[in-house]
Short mmCIF file of C-alpha atoms and ligand atoms in Angstrom, two decimals:
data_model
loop_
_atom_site.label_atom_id
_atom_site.label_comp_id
_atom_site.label_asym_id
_atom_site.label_seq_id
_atom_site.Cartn_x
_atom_site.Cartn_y
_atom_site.Cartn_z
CA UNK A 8 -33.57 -5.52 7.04
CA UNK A 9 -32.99 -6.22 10.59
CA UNK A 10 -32.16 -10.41 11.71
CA UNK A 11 -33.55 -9.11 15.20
CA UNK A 12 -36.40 -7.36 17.04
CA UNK A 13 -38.18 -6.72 20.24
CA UNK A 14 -40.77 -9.26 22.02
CA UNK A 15 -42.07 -8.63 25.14
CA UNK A 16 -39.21 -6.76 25.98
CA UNK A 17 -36.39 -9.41 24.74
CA UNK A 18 -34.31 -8.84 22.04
CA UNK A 19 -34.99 -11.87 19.41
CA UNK A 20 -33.18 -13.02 16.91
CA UNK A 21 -34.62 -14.40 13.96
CA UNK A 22 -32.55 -16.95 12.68
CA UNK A 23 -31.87 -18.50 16.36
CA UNK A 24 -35.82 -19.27 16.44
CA UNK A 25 -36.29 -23.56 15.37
CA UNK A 26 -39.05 -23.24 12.67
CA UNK A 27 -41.76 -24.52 15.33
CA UNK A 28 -41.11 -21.67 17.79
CA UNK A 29 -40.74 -19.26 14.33
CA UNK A 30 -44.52 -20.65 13.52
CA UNK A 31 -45.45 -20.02 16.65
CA UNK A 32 -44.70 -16.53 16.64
CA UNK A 33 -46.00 -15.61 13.17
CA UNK A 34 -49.61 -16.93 14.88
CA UNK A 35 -48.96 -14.77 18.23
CA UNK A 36 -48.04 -11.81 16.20
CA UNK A 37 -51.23 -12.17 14.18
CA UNK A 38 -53.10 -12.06 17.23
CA UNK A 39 -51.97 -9.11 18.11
CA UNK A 40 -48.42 -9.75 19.64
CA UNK A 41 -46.49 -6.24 18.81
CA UNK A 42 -42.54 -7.18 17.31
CA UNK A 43 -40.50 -3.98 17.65
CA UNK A 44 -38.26 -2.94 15.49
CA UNK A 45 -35.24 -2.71 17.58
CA UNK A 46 -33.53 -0.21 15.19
CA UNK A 47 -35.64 2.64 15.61
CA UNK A 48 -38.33 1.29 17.47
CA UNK A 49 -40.95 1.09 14.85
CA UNK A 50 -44.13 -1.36 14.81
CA UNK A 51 -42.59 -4.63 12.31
CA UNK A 52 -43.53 -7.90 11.24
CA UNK A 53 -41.86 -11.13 10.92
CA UNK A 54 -41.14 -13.41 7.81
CA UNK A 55 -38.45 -15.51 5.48
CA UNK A 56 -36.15 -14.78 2.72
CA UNK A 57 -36.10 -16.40 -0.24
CA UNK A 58 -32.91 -18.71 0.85
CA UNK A 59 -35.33 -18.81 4.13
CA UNK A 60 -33.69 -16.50 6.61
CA UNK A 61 -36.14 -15.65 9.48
CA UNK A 62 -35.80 -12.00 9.58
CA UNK A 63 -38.25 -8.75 10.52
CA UNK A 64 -39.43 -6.14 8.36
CA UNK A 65 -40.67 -2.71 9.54
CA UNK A 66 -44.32 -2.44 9.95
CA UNK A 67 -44.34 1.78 8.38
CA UNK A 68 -41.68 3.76 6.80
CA UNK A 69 -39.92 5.77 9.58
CA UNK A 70 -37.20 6.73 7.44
CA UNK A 71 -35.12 4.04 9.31
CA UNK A 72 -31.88 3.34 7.62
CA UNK A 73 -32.57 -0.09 8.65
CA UNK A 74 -35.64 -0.52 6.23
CA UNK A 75 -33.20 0.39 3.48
CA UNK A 76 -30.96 -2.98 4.05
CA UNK A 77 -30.70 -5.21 0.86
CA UNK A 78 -31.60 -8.45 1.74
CA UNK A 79 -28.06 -9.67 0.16
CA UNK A 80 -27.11 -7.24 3.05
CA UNK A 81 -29.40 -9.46 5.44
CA UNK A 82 -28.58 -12.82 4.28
CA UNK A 83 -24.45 -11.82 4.89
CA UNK A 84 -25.14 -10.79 7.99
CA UNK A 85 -26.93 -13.90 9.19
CA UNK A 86 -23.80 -16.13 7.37
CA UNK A 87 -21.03 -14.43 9.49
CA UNK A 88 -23.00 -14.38 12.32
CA UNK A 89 -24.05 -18.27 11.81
CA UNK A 90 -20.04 -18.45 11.24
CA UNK A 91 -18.89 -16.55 14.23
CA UNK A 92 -21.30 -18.66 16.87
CA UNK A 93 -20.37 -21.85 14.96
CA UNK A 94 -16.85 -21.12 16.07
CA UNK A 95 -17.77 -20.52 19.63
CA UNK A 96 -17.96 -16.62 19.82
CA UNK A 97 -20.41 -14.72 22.05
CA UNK A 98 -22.39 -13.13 18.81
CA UNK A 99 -24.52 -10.15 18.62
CA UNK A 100 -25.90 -8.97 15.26
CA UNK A 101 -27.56 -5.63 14.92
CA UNK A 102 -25.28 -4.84 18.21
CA UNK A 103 -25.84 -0.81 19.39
CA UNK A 104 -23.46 1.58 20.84
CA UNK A 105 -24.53 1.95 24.24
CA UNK A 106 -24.89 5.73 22.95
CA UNK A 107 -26.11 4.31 20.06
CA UNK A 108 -23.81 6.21 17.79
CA UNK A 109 -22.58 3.14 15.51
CA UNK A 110 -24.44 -0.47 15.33
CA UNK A 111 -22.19 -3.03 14.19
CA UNK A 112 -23.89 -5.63 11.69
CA UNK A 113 -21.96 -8.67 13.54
CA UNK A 114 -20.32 -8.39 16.90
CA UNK A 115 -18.03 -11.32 18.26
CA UNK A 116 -16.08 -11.39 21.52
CA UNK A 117 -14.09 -14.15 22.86
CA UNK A 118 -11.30 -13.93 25.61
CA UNK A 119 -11.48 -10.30 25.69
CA UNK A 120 -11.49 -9.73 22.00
CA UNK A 121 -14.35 -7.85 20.58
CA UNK A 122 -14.68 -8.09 16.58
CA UNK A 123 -16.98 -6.08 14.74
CA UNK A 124 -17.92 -6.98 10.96
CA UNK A 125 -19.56 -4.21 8.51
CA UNK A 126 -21.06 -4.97 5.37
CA UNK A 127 -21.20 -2.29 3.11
CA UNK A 128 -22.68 -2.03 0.21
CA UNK A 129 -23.97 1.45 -0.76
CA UNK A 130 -21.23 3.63 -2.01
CA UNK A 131 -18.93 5.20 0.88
CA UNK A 132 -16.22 7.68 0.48
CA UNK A 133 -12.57 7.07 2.27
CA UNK A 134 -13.53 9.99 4.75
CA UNK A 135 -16.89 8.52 5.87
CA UNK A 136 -15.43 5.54 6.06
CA UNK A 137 -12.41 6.60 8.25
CA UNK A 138 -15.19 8.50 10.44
CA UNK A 139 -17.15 5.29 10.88
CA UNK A 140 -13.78 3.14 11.72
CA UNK A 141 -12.95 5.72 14.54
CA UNK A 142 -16.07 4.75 16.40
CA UNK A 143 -14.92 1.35 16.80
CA UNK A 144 -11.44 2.26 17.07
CA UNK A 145 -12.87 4.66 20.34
CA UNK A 146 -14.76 1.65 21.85
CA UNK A 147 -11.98 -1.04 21.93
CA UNK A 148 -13.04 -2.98 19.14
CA UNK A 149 -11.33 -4.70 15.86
CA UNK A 150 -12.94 -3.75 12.64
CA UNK A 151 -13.67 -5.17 9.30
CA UNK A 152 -15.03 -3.56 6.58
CA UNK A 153 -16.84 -5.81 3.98
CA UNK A 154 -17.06 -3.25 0.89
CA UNK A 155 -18.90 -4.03 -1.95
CA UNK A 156 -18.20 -2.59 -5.19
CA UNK A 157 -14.55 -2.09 -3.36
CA UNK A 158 -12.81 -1.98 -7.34
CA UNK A 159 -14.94 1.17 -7.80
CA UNK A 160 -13.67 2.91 -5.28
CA UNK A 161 -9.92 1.85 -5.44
CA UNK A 162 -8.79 4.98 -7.13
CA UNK A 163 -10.08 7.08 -4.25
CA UNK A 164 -7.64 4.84 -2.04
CA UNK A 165 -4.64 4.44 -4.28
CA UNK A 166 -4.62 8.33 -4.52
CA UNK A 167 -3.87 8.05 -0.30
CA UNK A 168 -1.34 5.39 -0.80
CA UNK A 169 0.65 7.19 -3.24
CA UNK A 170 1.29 9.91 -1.61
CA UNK A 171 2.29 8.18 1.34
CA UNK A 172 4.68 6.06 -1.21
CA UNK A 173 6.07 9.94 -1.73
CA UNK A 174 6.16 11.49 1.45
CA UNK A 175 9.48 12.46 2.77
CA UNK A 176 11.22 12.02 -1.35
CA UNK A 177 13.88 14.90 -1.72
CA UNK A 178 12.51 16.05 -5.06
CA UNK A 179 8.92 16.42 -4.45
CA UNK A 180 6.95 15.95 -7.65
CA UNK A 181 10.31 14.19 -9.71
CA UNK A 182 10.59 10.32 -9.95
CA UNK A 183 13.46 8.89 -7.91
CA UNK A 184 15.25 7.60 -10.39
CA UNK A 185 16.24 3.55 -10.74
CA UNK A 186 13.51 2.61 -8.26
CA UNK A 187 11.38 -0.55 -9.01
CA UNK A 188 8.07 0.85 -8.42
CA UNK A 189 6.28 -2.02 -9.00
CA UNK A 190 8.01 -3.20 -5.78
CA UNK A 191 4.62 -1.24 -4.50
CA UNK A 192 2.01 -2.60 -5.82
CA UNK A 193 -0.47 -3.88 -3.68
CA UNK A 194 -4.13 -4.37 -3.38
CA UNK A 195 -7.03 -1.93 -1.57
CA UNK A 196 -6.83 -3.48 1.55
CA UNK A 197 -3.17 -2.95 1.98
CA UNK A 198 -3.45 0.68 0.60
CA UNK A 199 -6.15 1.37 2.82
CA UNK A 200 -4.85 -0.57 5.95
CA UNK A 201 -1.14 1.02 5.31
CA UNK A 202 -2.36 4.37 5.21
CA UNK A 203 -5.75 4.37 7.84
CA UNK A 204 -5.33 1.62 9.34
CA UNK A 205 -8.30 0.47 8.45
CA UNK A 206 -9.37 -3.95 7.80
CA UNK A 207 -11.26 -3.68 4.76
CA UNK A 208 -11.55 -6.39 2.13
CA UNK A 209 -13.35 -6.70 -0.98
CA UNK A 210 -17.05 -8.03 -1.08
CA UNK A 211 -18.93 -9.56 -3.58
CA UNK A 212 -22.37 -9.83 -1.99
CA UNK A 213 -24.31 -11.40 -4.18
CA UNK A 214 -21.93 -14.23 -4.17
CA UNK A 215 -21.03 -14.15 -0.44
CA UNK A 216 -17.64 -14.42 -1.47
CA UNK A 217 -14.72 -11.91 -0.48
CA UNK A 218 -11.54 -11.07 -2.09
CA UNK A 219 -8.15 -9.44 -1.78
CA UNK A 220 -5.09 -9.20 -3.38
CA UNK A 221 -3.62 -12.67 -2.87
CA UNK A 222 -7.08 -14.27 -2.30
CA UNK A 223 -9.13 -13.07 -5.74
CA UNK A 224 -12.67 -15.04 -4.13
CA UNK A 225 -13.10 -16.86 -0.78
CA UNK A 226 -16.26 -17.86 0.69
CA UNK A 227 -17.45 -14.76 3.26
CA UNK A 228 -17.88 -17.44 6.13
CA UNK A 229 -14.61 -18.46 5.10
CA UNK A 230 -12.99 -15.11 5.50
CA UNK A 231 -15.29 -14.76 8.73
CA UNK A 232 -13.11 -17.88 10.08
CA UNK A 233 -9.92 -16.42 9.24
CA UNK A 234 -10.29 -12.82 10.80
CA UNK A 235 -11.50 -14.93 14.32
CA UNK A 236 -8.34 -16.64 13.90
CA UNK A 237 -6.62 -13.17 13.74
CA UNK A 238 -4.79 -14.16 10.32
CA UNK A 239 -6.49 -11.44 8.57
CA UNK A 240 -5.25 -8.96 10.98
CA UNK A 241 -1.58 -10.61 11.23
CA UNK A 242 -1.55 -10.50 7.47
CA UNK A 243 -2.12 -6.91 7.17
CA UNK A 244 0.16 -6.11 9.76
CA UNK A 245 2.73 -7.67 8.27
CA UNK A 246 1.90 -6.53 4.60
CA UNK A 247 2.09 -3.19 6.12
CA UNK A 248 5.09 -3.41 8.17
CA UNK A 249 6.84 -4.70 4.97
CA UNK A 250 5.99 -1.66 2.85
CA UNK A 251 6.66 0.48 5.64
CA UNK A 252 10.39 -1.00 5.74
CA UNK A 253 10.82 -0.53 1.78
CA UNK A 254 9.92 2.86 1.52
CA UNK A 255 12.20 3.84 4.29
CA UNK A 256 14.79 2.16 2.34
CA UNK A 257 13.49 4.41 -1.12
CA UNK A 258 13.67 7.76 1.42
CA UNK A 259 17.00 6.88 2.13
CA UNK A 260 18.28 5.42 -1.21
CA UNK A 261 16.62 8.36 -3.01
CA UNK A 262 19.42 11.24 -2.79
CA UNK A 263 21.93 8.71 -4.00
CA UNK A 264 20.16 7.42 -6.47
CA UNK A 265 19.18 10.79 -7.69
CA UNK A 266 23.34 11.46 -7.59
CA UNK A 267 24.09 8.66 -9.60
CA UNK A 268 21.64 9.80 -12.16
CA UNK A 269 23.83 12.86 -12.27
CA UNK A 270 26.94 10.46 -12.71
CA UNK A 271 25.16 8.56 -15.86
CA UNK A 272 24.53 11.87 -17.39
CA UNK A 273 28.59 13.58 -17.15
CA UNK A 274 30.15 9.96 -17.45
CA UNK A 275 28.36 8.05 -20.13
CA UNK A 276 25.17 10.22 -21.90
CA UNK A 277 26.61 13.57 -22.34
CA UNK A 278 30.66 12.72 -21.41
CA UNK A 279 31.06 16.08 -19.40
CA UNK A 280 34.33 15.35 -18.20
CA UNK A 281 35.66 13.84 -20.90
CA UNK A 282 34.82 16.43 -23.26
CA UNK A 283 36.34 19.01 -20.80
CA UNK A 284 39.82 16.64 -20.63
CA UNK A 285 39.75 16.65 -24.42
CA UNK A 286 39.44 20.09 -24.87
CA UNK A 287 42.11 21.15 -22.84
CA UNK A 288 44.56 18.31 -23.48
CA UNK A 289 44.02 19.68 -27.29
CA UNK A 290 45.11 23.28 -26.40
CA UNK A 291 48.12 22.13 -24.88
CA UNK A 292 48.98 19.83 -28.13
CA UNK A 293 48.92 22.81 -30.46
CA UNK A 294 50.40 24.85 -27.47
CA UNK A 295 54.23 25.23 -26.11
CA UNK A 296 54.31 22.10 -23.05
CA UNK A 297 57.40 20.36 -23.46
CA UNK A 298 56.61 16.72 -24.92
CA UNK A 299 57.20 15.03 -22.08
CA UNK A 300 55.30 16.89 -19.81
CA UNK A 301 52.35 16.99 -21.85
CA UNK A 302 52.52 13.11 -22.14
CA UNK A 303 52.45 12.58 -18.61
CA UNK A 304 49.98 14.92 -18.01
CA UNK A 305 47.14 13.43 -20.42
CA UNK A 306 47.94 10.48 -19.31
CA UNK A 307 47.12 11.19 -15.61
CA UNK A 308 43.96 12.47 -16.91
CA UNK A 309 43.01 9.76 -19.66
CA UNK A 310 43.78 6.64 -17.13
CA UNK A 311 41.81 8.73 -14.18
CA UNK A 312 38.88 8.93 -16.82
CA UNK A 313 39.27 5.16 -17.96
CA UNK A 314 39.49 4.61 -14.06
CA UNK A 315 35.77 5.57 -13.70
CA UNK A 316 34.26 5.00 -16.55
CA UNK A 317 35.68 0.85 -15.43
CA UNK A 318 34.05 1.48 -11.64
CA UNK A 319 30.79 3.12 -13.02
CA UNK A 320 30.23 -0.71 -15.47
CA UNK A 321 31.64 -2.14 -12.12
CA UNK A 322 28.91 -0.52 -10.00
CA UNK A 323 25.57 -1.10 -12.82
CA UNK A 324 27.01 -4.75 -13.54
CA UNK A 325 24.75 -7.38 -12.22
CA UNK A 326 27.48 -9.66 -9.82
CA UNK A 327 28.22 -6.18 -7.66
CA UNK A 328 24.61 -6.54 -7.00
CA UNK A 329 23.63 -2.86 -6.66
CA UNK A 330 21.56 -2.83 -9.87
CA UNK A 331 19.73 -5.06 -11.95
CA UNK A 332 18.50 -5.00 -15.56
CA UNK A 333 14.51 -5.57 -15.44
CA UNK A 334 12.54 -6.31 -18.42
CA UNK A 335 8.97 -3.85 -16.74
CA UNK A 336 5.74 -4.00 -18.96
CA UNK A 337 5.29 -1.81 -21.60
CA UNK A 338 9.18 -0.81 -22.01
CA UNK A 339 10.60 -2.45 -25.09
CA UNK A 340 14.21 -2.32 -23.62
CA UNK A 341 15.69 -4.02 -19.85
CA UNK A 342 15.57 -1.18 -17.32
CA UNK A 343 18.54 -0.51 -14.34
CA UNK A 344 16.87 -0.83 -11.27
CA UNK A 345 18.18 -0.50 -8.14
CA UNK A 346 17.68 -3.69 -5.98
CA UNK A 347 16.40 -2.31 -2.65
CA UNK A 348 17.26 -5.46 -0.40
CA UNK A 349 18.89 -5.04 3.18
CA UNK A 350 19.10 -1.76 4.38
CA UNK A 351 23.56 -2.83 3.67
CA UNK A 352 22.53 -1.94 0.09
CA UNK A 353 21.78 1.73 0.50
CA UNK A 354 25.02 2.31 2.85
CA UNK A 355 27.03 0.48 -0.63
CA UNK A 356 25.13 2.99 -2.77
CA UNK A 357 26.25 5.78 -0.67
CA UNK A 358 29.70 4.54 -0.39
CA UNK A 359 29.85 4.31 -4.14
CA UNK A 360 28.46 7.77 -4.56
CA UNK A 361 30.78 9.25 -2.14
CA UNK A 362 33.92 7.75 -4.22
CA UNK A 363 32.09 8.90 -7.25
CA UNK A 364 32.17 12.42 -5.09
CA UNK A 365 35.68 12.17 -4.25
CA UNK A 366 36.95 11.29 -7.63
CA UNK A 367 35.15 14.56 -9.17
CA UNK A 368 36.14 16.70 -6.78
CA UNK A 369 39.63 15.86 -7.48
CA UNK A 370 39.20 16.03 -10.71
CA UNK A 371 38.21 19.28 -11.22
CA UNK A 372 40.69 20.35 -8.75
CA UNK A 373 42.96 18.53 -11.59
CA UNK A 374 41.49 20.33 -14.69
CA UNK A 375 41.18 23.41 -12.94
CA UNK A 376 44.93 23.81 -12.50
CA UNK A 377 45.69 22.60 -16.02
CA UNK A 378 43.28 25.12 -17.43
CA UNK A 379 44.88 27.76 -15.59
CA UNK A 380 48.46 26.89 -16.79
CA UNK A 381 46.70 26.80 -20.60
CA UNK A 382 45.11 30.33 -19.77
CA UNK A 383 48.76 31.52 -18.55
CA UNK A 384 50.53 30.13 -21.54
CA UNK A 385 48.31 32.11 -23.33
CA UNK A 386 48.73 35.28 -21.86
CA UNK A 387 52.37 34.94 -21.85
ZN1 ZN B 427 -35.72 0.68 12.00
#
């Protein structure tokens, strides 16, 4: 239901009418003074909400989208506006497109800064959403989405934000492994500004309260009060530039980390290389190396072994502050995580890799010229 409509050619609106002049106009109308509709230009009428909004009502079903309006739809629309002229905004409600392809519920502009609010409260899909937003975006103004039943549709978002999480991961569809994930988690407003750059927050409109993730219920006027103040907006922006620096970090942690995995398996779950030392070392026991040879040489290979099974505790141990041991919901024991701090951490995980790299390359080069001299004393 519309706050404004047309009188002898003037745009009115409602609320801004003292109840005298409001009196007045119900007795002019019913004498015959026509009130336009200045939605879709149908014949209206005039009266009050229950919490005594002065507001118009169309006269004959047009189909007008406008007729539709809740009046919880009506009475937040009058409260921001109330809030944005209290605070010394120019204020429009009901404000058209000069092509009149959007109307924005609430319209504020101070200094050059035009701020649209939207309350929505029928059901609208991420797409239709993201069509409406680009409307505003085209014209120059800043945005905000009050959705209702915003919990209901926080799937549809999450789904958007999670593949952003995994864009550019060198494994496509395999968890990067030692990653925090809940290092992630964020509300609907961040998901949706992060990846659509879109101001939404959550609306309760029956209690003309709003919420979002750090905020579960503030007043809508408010919230109104804080997006003038452009604290909304800085607060996304920063939420978002924040997420956008971690999960550069995770793109660029993620090979490593999926190399170290690698190093867990051969050094501690399934002792690859130590099993392959073993083997051979026992060959050369039962086989014809002098003593003293054979001495030095498992010793070059047990002490090289002991070497890196010391530097891989050294590297998961808490103080060398690589990993951490996290106690996450729902797992019974601590999990290693990697601790994705200053982009200094990644280049130590590298550098630890790369010695991890070095060290197995020369030890296969090692155990590859042993098992040659076992497969010679064999043939001989
Ligand atoms: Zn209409």
């Amino acid at each position: 239901m519309p706050l404004s409509a047309i009188i002898n050619g003037e745009t009115i609106i409602g609320p801004d009418l003292s109840e005298k002049e409001w009196a007045d106009l119900a007795a002019q109308h019913k004498k015959g003074l026509a009130i336009t509709m200045a939605c879709c230009g149908a014949p209206g009428h005039l009266r009050r909400s229950k919490r005594g909004t002065q507001h118009f009502y169309h006269a004959v079903d047009t189909g007008c989208g406008y007729a539709e309006e809740s009046l919880e739809h009506l009475e937040l629309k009058y409260l921001i506006y109330r809030t944005c002229k209290d605070a010394g905004w120019e204020t429009h409600v009901e404000f058209p497109a000069p092509d009149r392809s959007w109307v924005a519920d609430v319209l504020a502009e101070k200094d050059g800064r035009k701020v649209a609010f939207e309350i929505q409260i029928s059901a609208l899909s991420p797409d239709q959403l993201a069509e409406r937003d680009r409307n505003y975006r085209d014209a120059g103004i800043e945005s905000y989405w009050l959705l209702d039943e915003y919990l209901g549709r926080a799937h549809d978002f999450a789904s958007s934000y999670e593949s952003w999480l995994r864009e550019g991961d060198p494994r496509p569809g395999e968890r990067v492994p030692y990653l925090d994930e809940s290092v992630f988690e964020t509300g609907t407003e961040n998901h949706v500004f992060i990846t659509r750059r879109i101001r939404t927050a959550g609306l309760h409109a029956k209690k003309q309260e709003v919420f979002t993730t750090n905020n579960p219920a503030i007043p809508a006027e408010v919230f109104a009060r804080e997006v003038l103040a452009g604290n909304y907006r800085k607060y996304l922006e920063e939420t978002a530039a924040a997420f956008e620096h971690t999960r550069k970090l995770r793109a660029r942690a993620a090979p490593a980390l999926f190399r170290f995995r690698e190093f867990y398996h051969a050094i501690v779950r399934d002792r690859t290389y130590r099993k392959r030392a073993d083997r051979a070392l026992r060959i050369l026991k039962n086989g014809k190396l002098p003593a003293n040879d054979l001495r030095k040489k498992s010793g070059e290979i047990c002490s090289e072994l002991e070497w890196l099974e010391t530097e891989y505790r050294l590297y998961i141990s808490d103080p060398y502050g690589l990993f951490a041991w996290k106690r996450i919901p729902g797992k019974e024991r601590p999990v290693l995580v990697f601790r994705p701090g200053p982009a200094s951490q990644v280049k130590k995980l590298d550098e630890c890799v790369k010695r991890f790299d070095r060290w197995e390359s020369s030890f296969s080069h090692a155990m590859d010229v042993l098992e040659r001299r076992i497969a010679d004393g064999k043939s001989r």
